[in-house]
Short mmCIF file of C-alpha atoms in Angstrom, two decimals:
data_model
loop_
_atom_site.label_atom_id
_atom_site.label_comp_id
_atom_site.label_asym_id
_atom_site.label_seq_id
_atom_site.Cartn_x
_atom_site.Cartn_y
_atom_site.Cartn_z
CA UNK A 170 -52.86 -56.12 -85.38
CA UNK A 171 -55.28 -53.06 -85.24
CA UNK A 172 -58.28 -55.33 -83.22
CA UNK A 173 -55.25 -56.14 -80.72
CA UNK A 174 -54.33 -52.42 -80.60
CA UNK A 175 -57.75 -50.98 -80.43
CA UNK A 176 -58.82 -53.99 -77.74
CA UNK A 177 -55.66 -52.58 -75.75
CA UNK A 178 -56.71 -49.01 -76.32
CA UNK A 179 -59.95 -49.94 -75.18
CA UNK A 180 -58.78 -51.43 -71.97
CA UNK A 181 -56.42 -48.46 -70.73
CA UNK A 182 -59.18 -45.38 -71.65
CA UNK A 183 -60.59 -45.93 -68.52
CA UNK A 184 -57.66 -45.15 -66.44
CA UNK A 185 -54.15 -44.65 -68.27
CA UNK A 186 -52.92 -41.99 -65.52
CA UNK A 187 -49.71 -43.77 -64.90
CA UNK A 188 -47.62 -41.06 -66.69
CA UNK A 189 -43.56 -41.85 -65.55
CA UNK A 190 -43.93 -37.93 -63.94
CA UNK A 191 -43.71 -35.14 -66.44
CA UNK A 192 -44.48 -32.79 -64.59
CA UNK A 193 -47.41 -31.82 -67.47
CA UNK A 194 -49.01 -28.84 -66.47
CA UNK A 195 -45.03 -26.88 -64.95
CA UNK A 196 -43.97 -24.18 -67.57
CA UNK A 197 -39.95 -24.62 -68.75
CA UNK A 198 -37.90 -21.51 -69.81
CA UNK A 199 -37.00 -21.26 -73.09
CA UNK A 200 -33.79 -20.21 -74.97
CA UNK A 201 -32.76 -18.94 -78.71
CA UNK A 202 -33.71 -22.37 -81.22
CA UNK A 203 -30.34 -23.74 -83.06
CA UNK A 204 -29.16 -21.93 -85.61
CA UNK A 205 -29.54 -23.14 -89.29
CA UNK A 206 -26.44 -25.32 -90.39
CA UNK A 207 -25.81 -26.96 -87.01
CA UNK A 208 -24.41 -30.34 -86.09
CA UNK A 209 -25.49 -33.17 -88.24
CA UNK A 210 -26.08 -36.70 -87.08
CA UNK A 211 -23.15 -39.56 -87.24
CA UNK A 212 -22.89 -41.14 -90.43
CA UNK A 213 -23.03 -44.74 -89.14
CA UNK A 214 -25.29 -46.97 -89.71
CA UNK A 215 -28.41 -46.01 -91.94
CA UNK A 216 -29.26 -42.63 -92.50
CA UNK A 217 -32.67 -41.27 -92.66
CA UNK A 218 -33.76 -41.27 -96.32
CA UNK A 219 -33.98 -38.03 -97.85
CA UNK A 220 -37.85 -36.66 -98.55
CA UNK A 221 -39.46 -36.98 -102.07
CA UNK A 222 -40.29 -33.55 -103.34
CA UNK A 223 -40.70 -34.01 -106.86
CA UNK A 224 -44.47 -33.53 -107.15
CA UNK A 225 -43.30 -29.92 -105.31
CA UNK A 226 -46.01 -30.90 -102.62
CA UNK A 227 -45.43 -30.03 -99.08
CA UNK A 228 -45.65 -32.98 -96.47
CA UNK A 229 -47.53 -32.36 -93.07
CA UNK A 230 -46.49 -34.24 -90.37
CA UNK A 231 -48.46 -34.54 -86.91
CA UNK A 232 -46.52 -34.01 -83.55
CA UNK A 233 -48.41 -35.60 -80.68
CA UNK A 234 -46.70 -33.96 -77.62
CA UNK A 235 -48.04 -35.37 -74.20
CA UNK A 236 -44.94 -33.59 -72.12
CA UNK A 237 -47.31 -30.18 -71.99
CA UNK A 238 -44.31 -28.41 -70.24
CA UNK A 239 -42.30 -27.86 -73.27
CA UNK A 240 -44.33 -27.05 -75.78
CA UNK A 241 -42.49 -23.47 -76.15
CA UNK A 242 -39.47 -25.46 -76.59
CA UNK A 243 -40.82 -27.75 -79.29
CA UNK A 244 -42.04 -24.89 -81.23
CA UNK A 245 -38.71 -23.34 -81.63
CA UNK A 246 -37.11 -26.99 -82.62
CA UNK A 247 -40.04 -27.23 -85.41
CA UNK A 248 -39.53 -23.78 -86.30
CA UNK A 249 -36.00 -24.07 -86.90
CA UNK A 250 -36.22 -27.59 -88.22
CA UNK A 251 -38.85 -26.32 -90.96
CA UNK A 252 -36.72 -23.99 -92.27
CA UNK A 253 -34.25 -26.38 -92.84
CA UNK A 254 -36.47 -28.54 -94.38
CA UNK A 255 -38.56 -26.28 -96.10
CA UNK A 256 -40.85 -29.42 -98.17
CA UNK A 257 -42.02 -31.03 -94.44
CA UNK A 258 -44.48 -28.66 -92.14
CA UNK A 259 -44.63 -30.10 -88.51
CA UNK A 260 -48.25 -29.40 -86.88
CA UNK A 261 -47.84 -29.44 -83.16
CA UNK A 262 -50.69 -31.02 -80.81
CA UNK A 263 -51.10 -30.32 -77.48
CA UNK A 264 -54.29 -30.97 -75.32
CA UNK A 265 -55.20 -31.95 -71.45
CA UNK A 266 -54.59 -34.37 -70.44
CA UNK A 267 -53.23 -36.27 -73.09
CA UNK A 268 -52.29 -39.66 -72.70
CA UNK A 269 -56.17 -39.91 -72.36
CA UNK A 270 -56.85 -38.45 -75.12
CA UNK A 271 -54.54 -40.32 -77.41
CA UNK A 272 -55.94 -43.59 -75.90
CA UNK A 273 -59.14 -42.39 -77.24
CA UNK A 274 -57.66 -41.97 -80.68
CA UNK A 275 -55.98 -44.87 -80.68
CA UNK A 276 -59.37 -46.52 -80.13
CA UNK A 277 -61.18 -44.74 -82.98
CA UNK A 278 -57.96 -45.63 -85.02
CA UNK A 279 -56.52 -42.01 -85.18
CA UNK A 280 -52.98 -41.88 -84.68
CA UNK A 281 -50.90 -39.28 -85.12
CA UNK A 282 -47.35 -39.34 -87.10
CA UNK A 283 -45.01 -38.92 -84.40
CA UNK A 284 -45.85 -39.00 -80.74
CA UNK A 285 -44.05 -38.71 -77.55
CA UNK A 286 -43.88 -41.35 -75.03
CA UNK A 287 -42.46 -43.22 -72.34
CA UNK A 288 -41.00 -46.25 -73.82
CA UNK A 289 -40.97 -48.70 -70.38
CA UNK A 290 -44.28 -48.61 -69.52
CA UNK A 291 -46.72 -50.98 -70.08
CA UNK A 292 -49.15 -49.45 -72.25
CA UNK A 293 -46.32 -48.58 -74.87
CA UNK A 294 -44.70 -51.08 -75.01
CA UNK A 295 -48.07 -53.06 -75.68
CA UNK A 296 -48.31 -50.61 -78.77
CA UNK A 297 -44.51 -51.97 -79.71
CA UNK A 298 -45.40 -55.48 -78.88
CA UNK A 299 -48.67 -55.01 -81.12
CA UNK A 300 -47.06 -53.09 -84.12
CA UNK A 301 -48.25 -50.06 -84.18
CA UNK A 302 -44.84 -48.12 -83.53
CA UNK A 303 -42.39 -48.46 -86.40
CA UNK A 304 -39.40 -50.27 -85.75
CA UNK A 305 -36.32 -47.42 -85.98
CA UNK A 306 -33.51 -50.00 -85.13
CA UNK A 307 -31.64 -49.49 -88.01
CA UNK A 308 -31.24 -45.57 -87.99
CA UNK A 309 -28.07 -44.34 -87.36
CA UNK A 310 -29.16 -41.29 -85.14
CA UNK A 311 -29.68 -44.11 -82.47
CA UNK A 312 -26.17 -44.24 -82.28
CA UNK A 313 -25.75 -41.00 -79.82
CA UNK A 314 -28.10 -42.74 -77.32
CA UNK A 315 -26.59 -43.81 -74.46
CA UNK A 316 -26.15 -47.82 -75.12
CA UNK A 317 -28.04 -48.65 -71.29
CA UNK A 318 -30.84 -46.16 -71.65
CA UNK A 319 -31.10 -47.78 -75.47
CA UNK A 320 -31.49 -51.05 -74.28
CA UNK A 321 -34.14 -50.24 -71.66
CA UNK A 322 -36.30 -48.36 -73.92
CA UNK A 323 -36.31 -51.17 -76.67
CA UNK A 324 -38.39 -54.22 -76.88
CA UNK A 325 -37.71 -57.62 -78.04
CA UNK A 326 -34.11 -56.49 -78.77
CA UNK A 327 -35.41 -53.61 -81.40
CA UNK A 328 -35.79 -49.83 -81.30
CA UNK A 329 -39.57 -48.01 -81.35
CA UNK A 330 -38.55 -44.43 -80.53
CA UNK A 331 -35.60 -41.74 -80.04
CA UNK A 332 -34.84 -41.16 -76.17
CA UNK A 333 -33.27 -37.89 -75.03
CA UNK A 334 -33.43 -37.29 -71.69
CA UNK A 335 -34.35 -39.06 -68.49
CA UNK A 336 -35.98 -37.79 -65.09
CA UNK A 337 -35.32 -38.58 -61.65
CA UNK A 338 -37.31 -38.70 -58.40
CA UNK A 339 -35.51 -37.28 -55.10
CA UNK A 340 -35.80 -34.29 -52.30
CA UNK A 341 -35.21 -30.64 -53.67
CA UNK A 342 -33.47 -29.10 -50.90
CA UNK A 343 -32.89 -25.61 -49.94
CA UNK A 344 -28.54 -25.55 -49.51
CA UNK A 345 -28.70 -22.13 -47.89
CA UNK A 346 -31.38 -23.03 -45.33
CA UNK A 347 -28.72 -26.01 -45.20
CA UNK A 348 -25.97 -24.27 -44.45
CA UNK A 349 -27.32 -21.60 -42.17
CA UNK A 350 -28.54 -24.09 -39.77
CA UNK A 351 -25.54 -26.20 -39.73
CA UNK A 352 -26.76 -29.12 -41.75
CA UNK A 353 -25.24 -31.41 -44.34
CA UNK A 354 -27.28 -32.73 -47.16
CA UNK A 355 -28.85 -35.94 -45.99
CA UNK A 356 -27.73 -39.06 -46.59
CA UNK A 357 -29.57 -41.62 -44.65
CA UNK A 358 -32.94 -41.61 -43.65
CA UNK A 359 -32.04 -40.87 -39.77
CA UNK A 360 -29.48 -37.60 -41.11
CA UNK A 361 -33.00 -36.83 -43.28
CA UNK A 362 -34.98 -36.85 -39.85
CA UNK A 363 -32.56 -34.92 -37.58
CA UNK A 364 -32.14 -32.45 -40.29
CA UNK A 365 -36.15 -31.86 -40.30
CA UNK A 366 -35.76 -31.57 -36.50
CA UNK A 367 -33.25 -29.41 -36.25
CA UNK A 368 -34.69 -27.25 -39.07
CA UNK A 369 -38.07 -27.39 -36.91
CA UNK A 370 -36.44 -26.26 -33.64
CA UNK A 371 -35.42 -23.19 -35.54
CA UNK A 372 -38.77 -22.31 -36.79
CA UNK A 373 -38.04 -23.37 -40.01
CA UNK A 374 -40.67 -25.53 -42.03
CA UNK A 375 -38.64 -28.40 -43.06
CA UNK A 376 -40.86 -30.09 -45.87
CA UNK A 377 -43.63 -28.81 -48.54
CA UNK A 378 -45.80 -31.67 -48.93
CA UNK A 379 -48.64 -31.31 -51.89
CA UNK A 380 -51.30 -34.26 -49.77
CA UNK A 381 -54.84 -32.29 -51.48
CA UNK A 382 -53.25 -33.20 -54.77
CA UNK A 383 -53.39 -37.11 -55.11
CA UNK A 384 -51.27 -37.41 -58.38
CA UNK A 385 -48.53 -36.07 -55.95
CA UNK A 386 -48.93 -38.13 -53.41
CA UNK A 387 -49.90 -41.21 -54.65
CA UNK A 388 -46.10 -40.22 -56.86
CA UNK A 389 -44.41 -39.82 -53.54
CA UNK A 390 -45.45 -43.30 -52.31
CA UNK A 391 -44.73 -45.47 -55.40
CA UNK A 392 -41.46 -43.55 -55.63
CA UNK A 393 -40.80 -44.08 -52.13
CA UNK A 394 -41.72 -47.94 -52.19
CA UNK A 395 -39.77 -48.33 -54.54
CA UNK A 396 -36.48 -47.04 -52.88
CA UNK A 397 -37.36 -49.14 -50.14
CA UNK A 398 -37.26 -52.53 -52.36
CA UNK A 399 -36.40 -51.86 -56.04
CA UNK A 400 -38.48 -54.43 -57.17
CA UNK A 401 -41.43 -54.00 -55.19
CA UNK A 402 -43.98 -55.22 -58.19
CA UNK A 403 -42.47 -58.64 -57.76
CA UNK A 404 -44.19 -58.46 -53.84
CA UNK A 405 -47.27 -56.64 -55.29
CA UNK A 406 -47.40 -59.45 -57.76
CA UNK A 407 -47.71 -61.98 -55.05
CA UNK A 408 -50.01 -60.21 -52.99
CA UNK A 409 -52.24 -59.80 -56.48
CA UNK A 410 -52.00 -63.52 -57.07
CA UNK A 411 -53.07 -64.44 -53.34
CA UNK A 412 -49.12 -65.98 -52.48
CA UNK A 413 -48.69 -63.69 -49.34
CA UNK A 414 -49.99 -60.71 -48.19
CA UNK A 415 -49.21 -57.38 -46.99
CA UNK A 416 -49.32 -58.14 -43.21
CA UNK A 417 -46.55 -60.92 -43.93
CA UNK A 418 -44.48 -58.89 -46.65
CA UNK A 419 -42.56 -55.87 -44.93
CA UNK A 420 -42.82 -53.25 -47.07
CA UNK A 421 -46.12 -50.96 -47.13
CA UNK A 422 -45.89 -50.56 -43.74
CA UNK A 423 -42.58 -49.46 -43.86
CA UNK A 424 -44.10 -47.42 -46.33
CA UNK A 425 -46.86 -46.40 -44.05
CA UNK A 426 -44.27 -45.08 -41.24
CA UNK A 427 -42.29 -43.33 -43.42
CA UNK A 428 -44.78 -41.22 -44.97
CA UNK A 429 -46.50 -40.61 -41.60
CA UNK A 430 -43.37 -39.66 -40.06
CA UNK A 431 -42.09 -37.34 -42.40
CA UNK A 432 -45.46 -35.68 -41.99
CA UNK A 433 -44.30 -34.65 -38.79
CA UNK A 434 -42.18 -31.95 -39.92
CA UNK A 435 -44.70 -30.30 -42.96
CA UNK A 436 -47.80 -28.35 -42.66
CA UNK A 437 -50.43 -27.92 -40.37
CA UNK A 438 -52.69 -29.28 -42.28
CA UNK A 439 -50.95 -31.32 -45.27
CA UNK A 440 -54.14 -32.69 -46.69
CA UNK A 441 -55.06 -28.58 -47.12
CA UNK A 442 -52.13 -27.76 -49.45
CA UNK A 443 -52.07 -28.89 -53.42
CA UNK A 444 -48.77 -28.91 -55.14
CA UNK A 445 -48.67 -25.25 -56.64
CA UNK A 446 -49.18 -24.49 -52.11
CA UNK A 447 -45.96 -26.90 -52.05
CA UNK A 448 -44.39 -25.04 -54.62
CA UNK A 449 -44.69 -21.59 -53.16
CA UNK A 450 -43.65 -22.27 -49.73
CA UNK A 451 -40.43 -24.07 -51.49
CA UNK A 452 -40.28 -20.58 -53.82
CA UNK A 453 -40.64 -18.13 -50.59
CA UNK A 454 -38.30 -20.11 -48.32
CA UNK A 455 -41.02 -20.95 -45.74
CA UNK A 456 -40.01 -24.47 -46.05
CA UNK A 457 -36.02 -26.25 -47.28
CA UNK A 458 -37.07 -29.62 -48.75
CA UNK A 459 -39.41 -31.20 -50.65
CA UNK A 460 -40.43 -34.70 -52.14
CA UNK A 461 -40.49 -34.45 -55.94
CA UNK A 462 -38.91 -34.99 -59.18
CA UNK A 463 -36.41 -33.32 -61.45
CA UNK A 464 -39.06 -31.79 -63.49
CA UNK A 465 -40.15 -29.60 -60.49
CA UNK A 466 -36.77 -27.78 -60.38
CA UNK A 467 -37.73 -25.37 -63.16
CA UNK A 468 -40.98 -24.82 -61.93
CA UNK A 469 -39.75 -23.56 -58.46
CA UNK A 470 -36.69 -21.71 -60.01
CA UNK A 471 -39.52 -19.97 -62.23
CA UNK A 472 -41.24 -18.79 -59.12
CA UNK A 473 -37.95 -17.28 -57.56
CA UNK A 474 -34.86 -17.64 -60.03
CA UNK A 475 -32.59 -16.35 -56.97
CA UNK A 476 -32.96 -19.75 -54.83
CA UNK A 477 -29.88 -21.84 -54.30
CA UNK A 478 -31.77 -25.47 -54.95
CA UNK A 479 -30.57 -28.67 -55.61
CA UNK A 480 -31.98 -32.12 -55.73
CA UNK A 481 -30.34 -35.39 -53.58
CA UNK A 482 -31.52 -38.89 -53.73
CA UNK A 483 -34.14 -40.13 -51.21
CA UNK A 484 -32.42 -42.20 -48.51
CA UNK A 485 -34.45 -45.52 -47.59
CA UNK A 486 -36.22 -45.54 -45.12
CA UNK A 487 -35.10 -49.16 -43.99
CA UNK A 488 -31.64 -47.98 -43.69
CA UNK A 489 -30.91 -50.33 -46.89
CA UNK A 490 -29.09 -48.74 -50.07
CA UNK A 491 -31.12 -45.78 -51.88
CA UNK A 492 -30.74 -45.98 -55.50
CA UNK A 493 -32.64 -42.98 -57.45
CA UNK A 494 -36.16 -44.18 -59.12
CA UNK A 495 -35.92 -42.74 -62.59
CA UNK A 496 -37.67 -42.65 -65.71
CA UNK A 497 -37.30 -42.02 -69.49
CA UNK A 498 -38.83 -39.14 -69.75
CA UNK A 499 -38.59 -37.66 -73.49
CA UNK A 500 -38.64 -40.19 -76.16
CA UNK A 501 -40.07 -39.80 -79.87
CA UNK A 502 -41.91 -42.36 -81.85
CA UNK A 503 -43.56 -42.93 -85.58
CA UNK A 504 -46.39 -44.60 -85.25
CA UNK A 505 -46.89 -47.50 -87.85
CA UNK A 506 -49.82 -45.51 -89.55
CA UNK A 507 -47.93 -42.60 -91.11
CA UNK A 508 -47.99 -42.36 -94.47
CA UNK A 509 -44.48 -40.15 -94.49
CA UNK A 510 -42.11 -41.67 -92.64
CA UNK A 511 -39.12 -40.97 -94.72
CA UNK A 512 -40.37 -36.97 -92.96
CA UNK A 513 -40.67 -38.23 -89.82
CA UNK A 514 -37.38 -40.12 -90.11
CA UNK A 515 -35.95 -36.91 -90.91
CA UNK A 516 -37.83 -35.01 -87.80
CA UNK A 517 -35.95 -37.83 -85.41
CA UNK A 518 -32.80 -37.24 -87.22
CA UNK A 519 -32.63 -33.31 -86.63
CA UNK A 520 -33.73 -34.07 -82.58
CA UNK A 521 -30.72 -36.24 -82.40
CA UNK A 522 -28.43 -34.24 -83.44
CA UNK A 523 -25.69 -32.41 -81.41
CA UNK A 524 -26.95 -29.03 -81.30
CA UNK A 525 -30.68 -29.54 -81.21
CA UNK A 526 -29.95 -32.19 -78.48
CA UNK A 527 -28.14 -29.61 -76.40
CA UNK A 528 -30.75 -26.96 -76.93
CA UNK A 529 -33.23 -29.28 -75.86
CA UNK A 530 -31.22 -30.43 -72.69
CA UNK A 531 -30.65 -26.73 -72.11
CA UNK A 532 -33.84 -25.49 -71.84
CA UNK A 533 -35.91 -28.80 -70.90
CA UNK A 534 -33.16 -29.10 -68.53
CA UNK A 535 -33.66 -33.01 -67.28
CA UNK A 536 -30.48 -35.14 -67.50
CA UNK A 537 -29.56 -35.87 -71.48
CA UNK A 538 -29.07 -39.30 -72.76
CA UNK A 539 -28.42 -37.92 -75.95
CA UNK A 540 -24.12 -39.08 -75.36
CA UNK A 541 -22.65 -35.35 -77.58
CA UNK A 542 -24.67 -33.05 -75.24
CA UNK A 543 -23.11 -31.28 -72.35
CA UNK A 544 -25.07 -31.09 -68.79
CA UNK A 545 -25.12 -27.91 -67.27
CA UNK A 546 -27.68 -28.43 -64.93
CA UNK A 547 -25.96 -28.09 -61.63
CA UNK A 548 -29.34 -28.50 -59.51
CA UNK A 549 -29.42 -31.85 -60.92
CA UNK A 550 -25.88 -32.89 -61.51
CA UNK A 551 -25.73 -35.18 -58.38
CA UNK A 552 -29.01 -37.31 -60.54
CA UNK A 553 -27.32 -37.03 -63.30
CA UNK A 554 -24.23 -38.59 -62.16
CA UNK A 555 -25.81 -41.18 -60.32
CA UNK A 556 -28.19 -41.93 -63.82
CA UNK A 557 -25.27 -42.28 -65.33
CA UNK A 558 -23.22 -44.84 -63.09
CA UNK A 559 -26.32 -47.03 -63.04
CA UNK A 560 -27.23 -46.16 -59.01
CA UNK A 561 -30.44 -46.19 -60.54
CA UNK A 562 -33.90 -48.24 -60.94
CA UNK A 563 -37.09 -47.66 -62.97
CA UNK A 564 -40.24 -46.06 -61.20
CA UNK A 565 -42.18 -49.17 -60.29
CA UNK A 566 -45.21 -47.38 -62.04
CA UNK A 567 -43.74 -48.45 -65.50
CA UNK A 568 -44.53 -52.19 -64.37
CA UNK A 569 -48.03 -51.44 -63.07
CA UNK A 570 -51.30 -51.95 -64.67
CA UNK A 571 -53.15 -48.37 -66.04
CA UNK A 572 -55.08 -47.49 -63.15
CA UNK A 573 -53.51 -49.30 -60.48
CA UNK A 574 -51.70 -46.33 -58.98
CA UNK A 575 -55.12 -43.93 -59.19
CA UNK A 576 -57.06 -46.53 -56.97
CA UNK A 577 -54.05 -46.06 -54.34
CA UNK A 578 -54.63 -42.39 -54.11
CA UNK A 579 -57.76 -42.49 -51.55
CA UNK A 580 -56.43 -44.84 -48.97
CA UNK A 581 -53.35 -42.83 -49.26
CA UNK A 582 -55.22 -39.86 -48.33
CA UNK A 583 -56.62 -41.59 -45.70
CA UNK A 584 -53.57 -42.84 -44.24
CA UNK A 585 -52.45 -38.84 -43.91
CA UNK A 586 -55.88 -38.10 -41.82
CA UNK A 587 -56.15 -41.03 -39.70
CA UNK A 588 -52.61 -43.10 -39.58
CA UNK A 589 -54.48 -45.68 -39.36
CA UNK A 590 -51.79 -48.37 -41.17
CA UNK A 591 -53.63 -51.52 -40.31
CA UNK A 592 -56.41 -50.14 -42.75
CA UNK A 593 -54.03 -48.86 -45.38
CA UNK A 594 -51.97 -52.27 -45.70
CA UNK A 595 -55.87 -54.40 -45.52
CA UNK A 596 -56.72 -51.48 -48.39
CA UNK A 597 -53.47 -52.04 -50.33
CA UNK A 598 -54.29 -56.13 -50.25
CA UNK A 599 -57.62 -55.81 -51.69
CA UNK A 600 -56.11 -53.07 -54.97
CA UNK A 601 -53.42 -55.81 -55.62
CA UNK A 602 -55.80 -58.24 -55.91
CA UNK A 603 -57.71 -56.29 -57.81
CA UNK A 604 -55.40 -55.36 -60.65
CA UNK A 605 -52.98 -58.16 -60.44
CA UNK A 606 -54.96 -61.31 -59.76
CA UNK A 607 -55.52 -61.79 -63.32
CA UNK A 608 -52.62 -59.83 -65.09
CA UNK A 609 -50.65 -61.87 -67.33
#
């Protein structure tokens, strides 16, 4: 198992950017840490064993966070969980850039106790596959996940880590700039466009766009591909494999027009402004909407806590139906390799539990899966709701090889400065082929 691993790890160091959107770097406010003698788990099912302490040694566990953005708010949970559990010491790790860096750990055969992932992409669900996540399926805190996200986030049937919350992609709108120019919230892709003209006619800037900062954009474009076929690796499979091509198969130029088109309506000079530019002109009111995902929410609310923002799905472009592109975002595993996982079993337990899963949903603030917590996230209801009725579909970038996304970034840009789409679609051939001629 460990030359499988470490050949996988190996693989994926050179490019293993395809992070579900975390929004890493965004700071998330922070509230008062559960009290001691909150809400236990449900009894069903097996309960985490109970920690041997006879030898009156304390056990140190290893938290490998990789969502950077809520580190505050995992250091209150530890806090508080430590001094309920005064024989286990959590050490919290958090460095840039980190799904890199635990690659290169992996590969050196370093892993840490617990880490935090995203359970539907590729590369960790290889790490399931290859058995170097412990298998959690009979714990009975699993039983306050929600039974679809549960399902997703397991493989072959069994359970490899604790999900609590999931994040959605969409447009952050501004409802007063809305309102005071007479527009309803978009709900097709031709209401999207005659808001942004209307909003333009009154010298309004209708969308932040973040083009200098290629994570962003290249995010935009797989999100928005994906809204306009839900299964768009299944055509970027083809095209990989030689079967068709991109001037036969509809969909990155529809791509193509869309993102040109919307362009219309942002910046001067898109390609000039990074995503913290984006951010501001969303915080100041210079411009109503903006391309992004749930995670961003905090981050603008944090520059001006006064704005009336919410988030709606993205309507397709094709006219089709527009389901929101979402992602599990928080989930906890054990890796195979700790040597106290009765601790960590007892770390999962205290996350799942009622009141430190409504602390966390509180102050992380994406839409809970965790089934006992309460939402009261009104920016995001509307994703919420729609998570929860299944009017949903995984971020294609779950399904995509590590790097495959990066190498789209440049003829992206280029797109932006020359709309040129004849060489963007010939550009996109040759990076399908590239990553998918040979996938398995």
């Amino acid at each position: 198992m460990k030359k499988r691993v470490l050949s996988l790890a190996t693989a994926a160091l050179m490019a293993c950017s395809l992070l579900a959107g975390c929004g890493g770097g965004e700071t998330a406010a922070t509230t008062t840490a559960p009290a001691a003698g909150g809400t236990e788990a449900p009894a069903a099912g097996t309960e985490a064993p109970a920690v041997e302490e006879a030898s009156g040694e304390e056990v140190v566990l290893e938290l490998y966070l990789q969502k950077t953005n809520v580190v505050d708010i995992f250091k209150e949970m530890i806090a508080d969980f430590e001094s309920k559990n005064p024989g286990i010491k959590i050490e919290l790790t958090s460095v840039p850039d980190p799904e890199t860096a635990l690659v290169t750990r992996i590969a050196s055969n370093d892993y840490p106790d617990i880490v935090t992932i995203w359970p539907a992409e590729k590369f960790y669900r290889d790490l399931m596959r290859d058995g170097a996540l412990m298998d959690i399926s009979d714990q009975a805190f699993l039983d306050v996940v929600a039974p679809g996200t549960r399902e997703i986030a397991q493989y072959d049937g069994k359970d490899y880590s604790l999900s609590m919350t999931m994040s959605a992609y969409g447009i952050i709108v501004n409802n007063r700039l809305l309102k005071e120019n007479g527009i309803e919230k978009p709900q097709t892709w031709d209401e999207l466009i005659a808001a942004a003209e209307t909003l333009k006619a009154n010298g309004i800037q209708p969308f932040a766009f973040y083009d200098k900062s290629t994570e962003q954009l290249g995010q935009m474009a797989e999100r928005l591909i994906g809204v306009i076929n839900n299964d768009i690796t299944s055509q970027i499979t083809k095209v990989g494999k030689g079967e068709s091509d991109w001037s036969t198969e509809a969909e990155v130029r529809q791509l193509a027009e869309a993102m040109l088109q919307v362009r219309k309506y942002g910046q001067v000079d898109t390609l000039g402004a990074g995503y913290e530019d984006a951010f501001n002109d969303m915080a100041t009111e210079k411009a109503a909407m903006i391309f992004y995902g749930s995670w961003g929410i905090q981050t603008i609310l944090n520059l001006n806590p006064e704005l009336d923002i919410e988030m709606i799905a993205v309507p397709n472009p094709t006219g089709g139906d527009a389901k929101v592109a979402a992602s599990i975002d928080t989930a906890l595993s054990i890796t195979e390799a700790c040597e106290n996982k009765e601790a960590a079993l007892k770390f999962l337990e205290y996350m799942a539990s009622a009141e430190t899963a409504q602390f966390y949903a509180d102050n992380e603030q994406n839409p809970p899966v965790i089934e006992t917590v309460k939402y009261n996230r009104p920016q995001l209801q509307a994703m919420a709701d729609k998570l929860n009725s299944g009017d949903a579909f995984f971020t294609p970038s779950v399904y995509w090889p590590a790097g495959f996304r990066k190498s789209w970034e440049a003829p992206l840009q280029q797109l932006i400065l020359s709309g040129d789409i004849d060489t963007f679609i010939k550009d996109t051939d040759a990076i399908c082929v590239e990553y998918f001629a040979n996938l398995e």
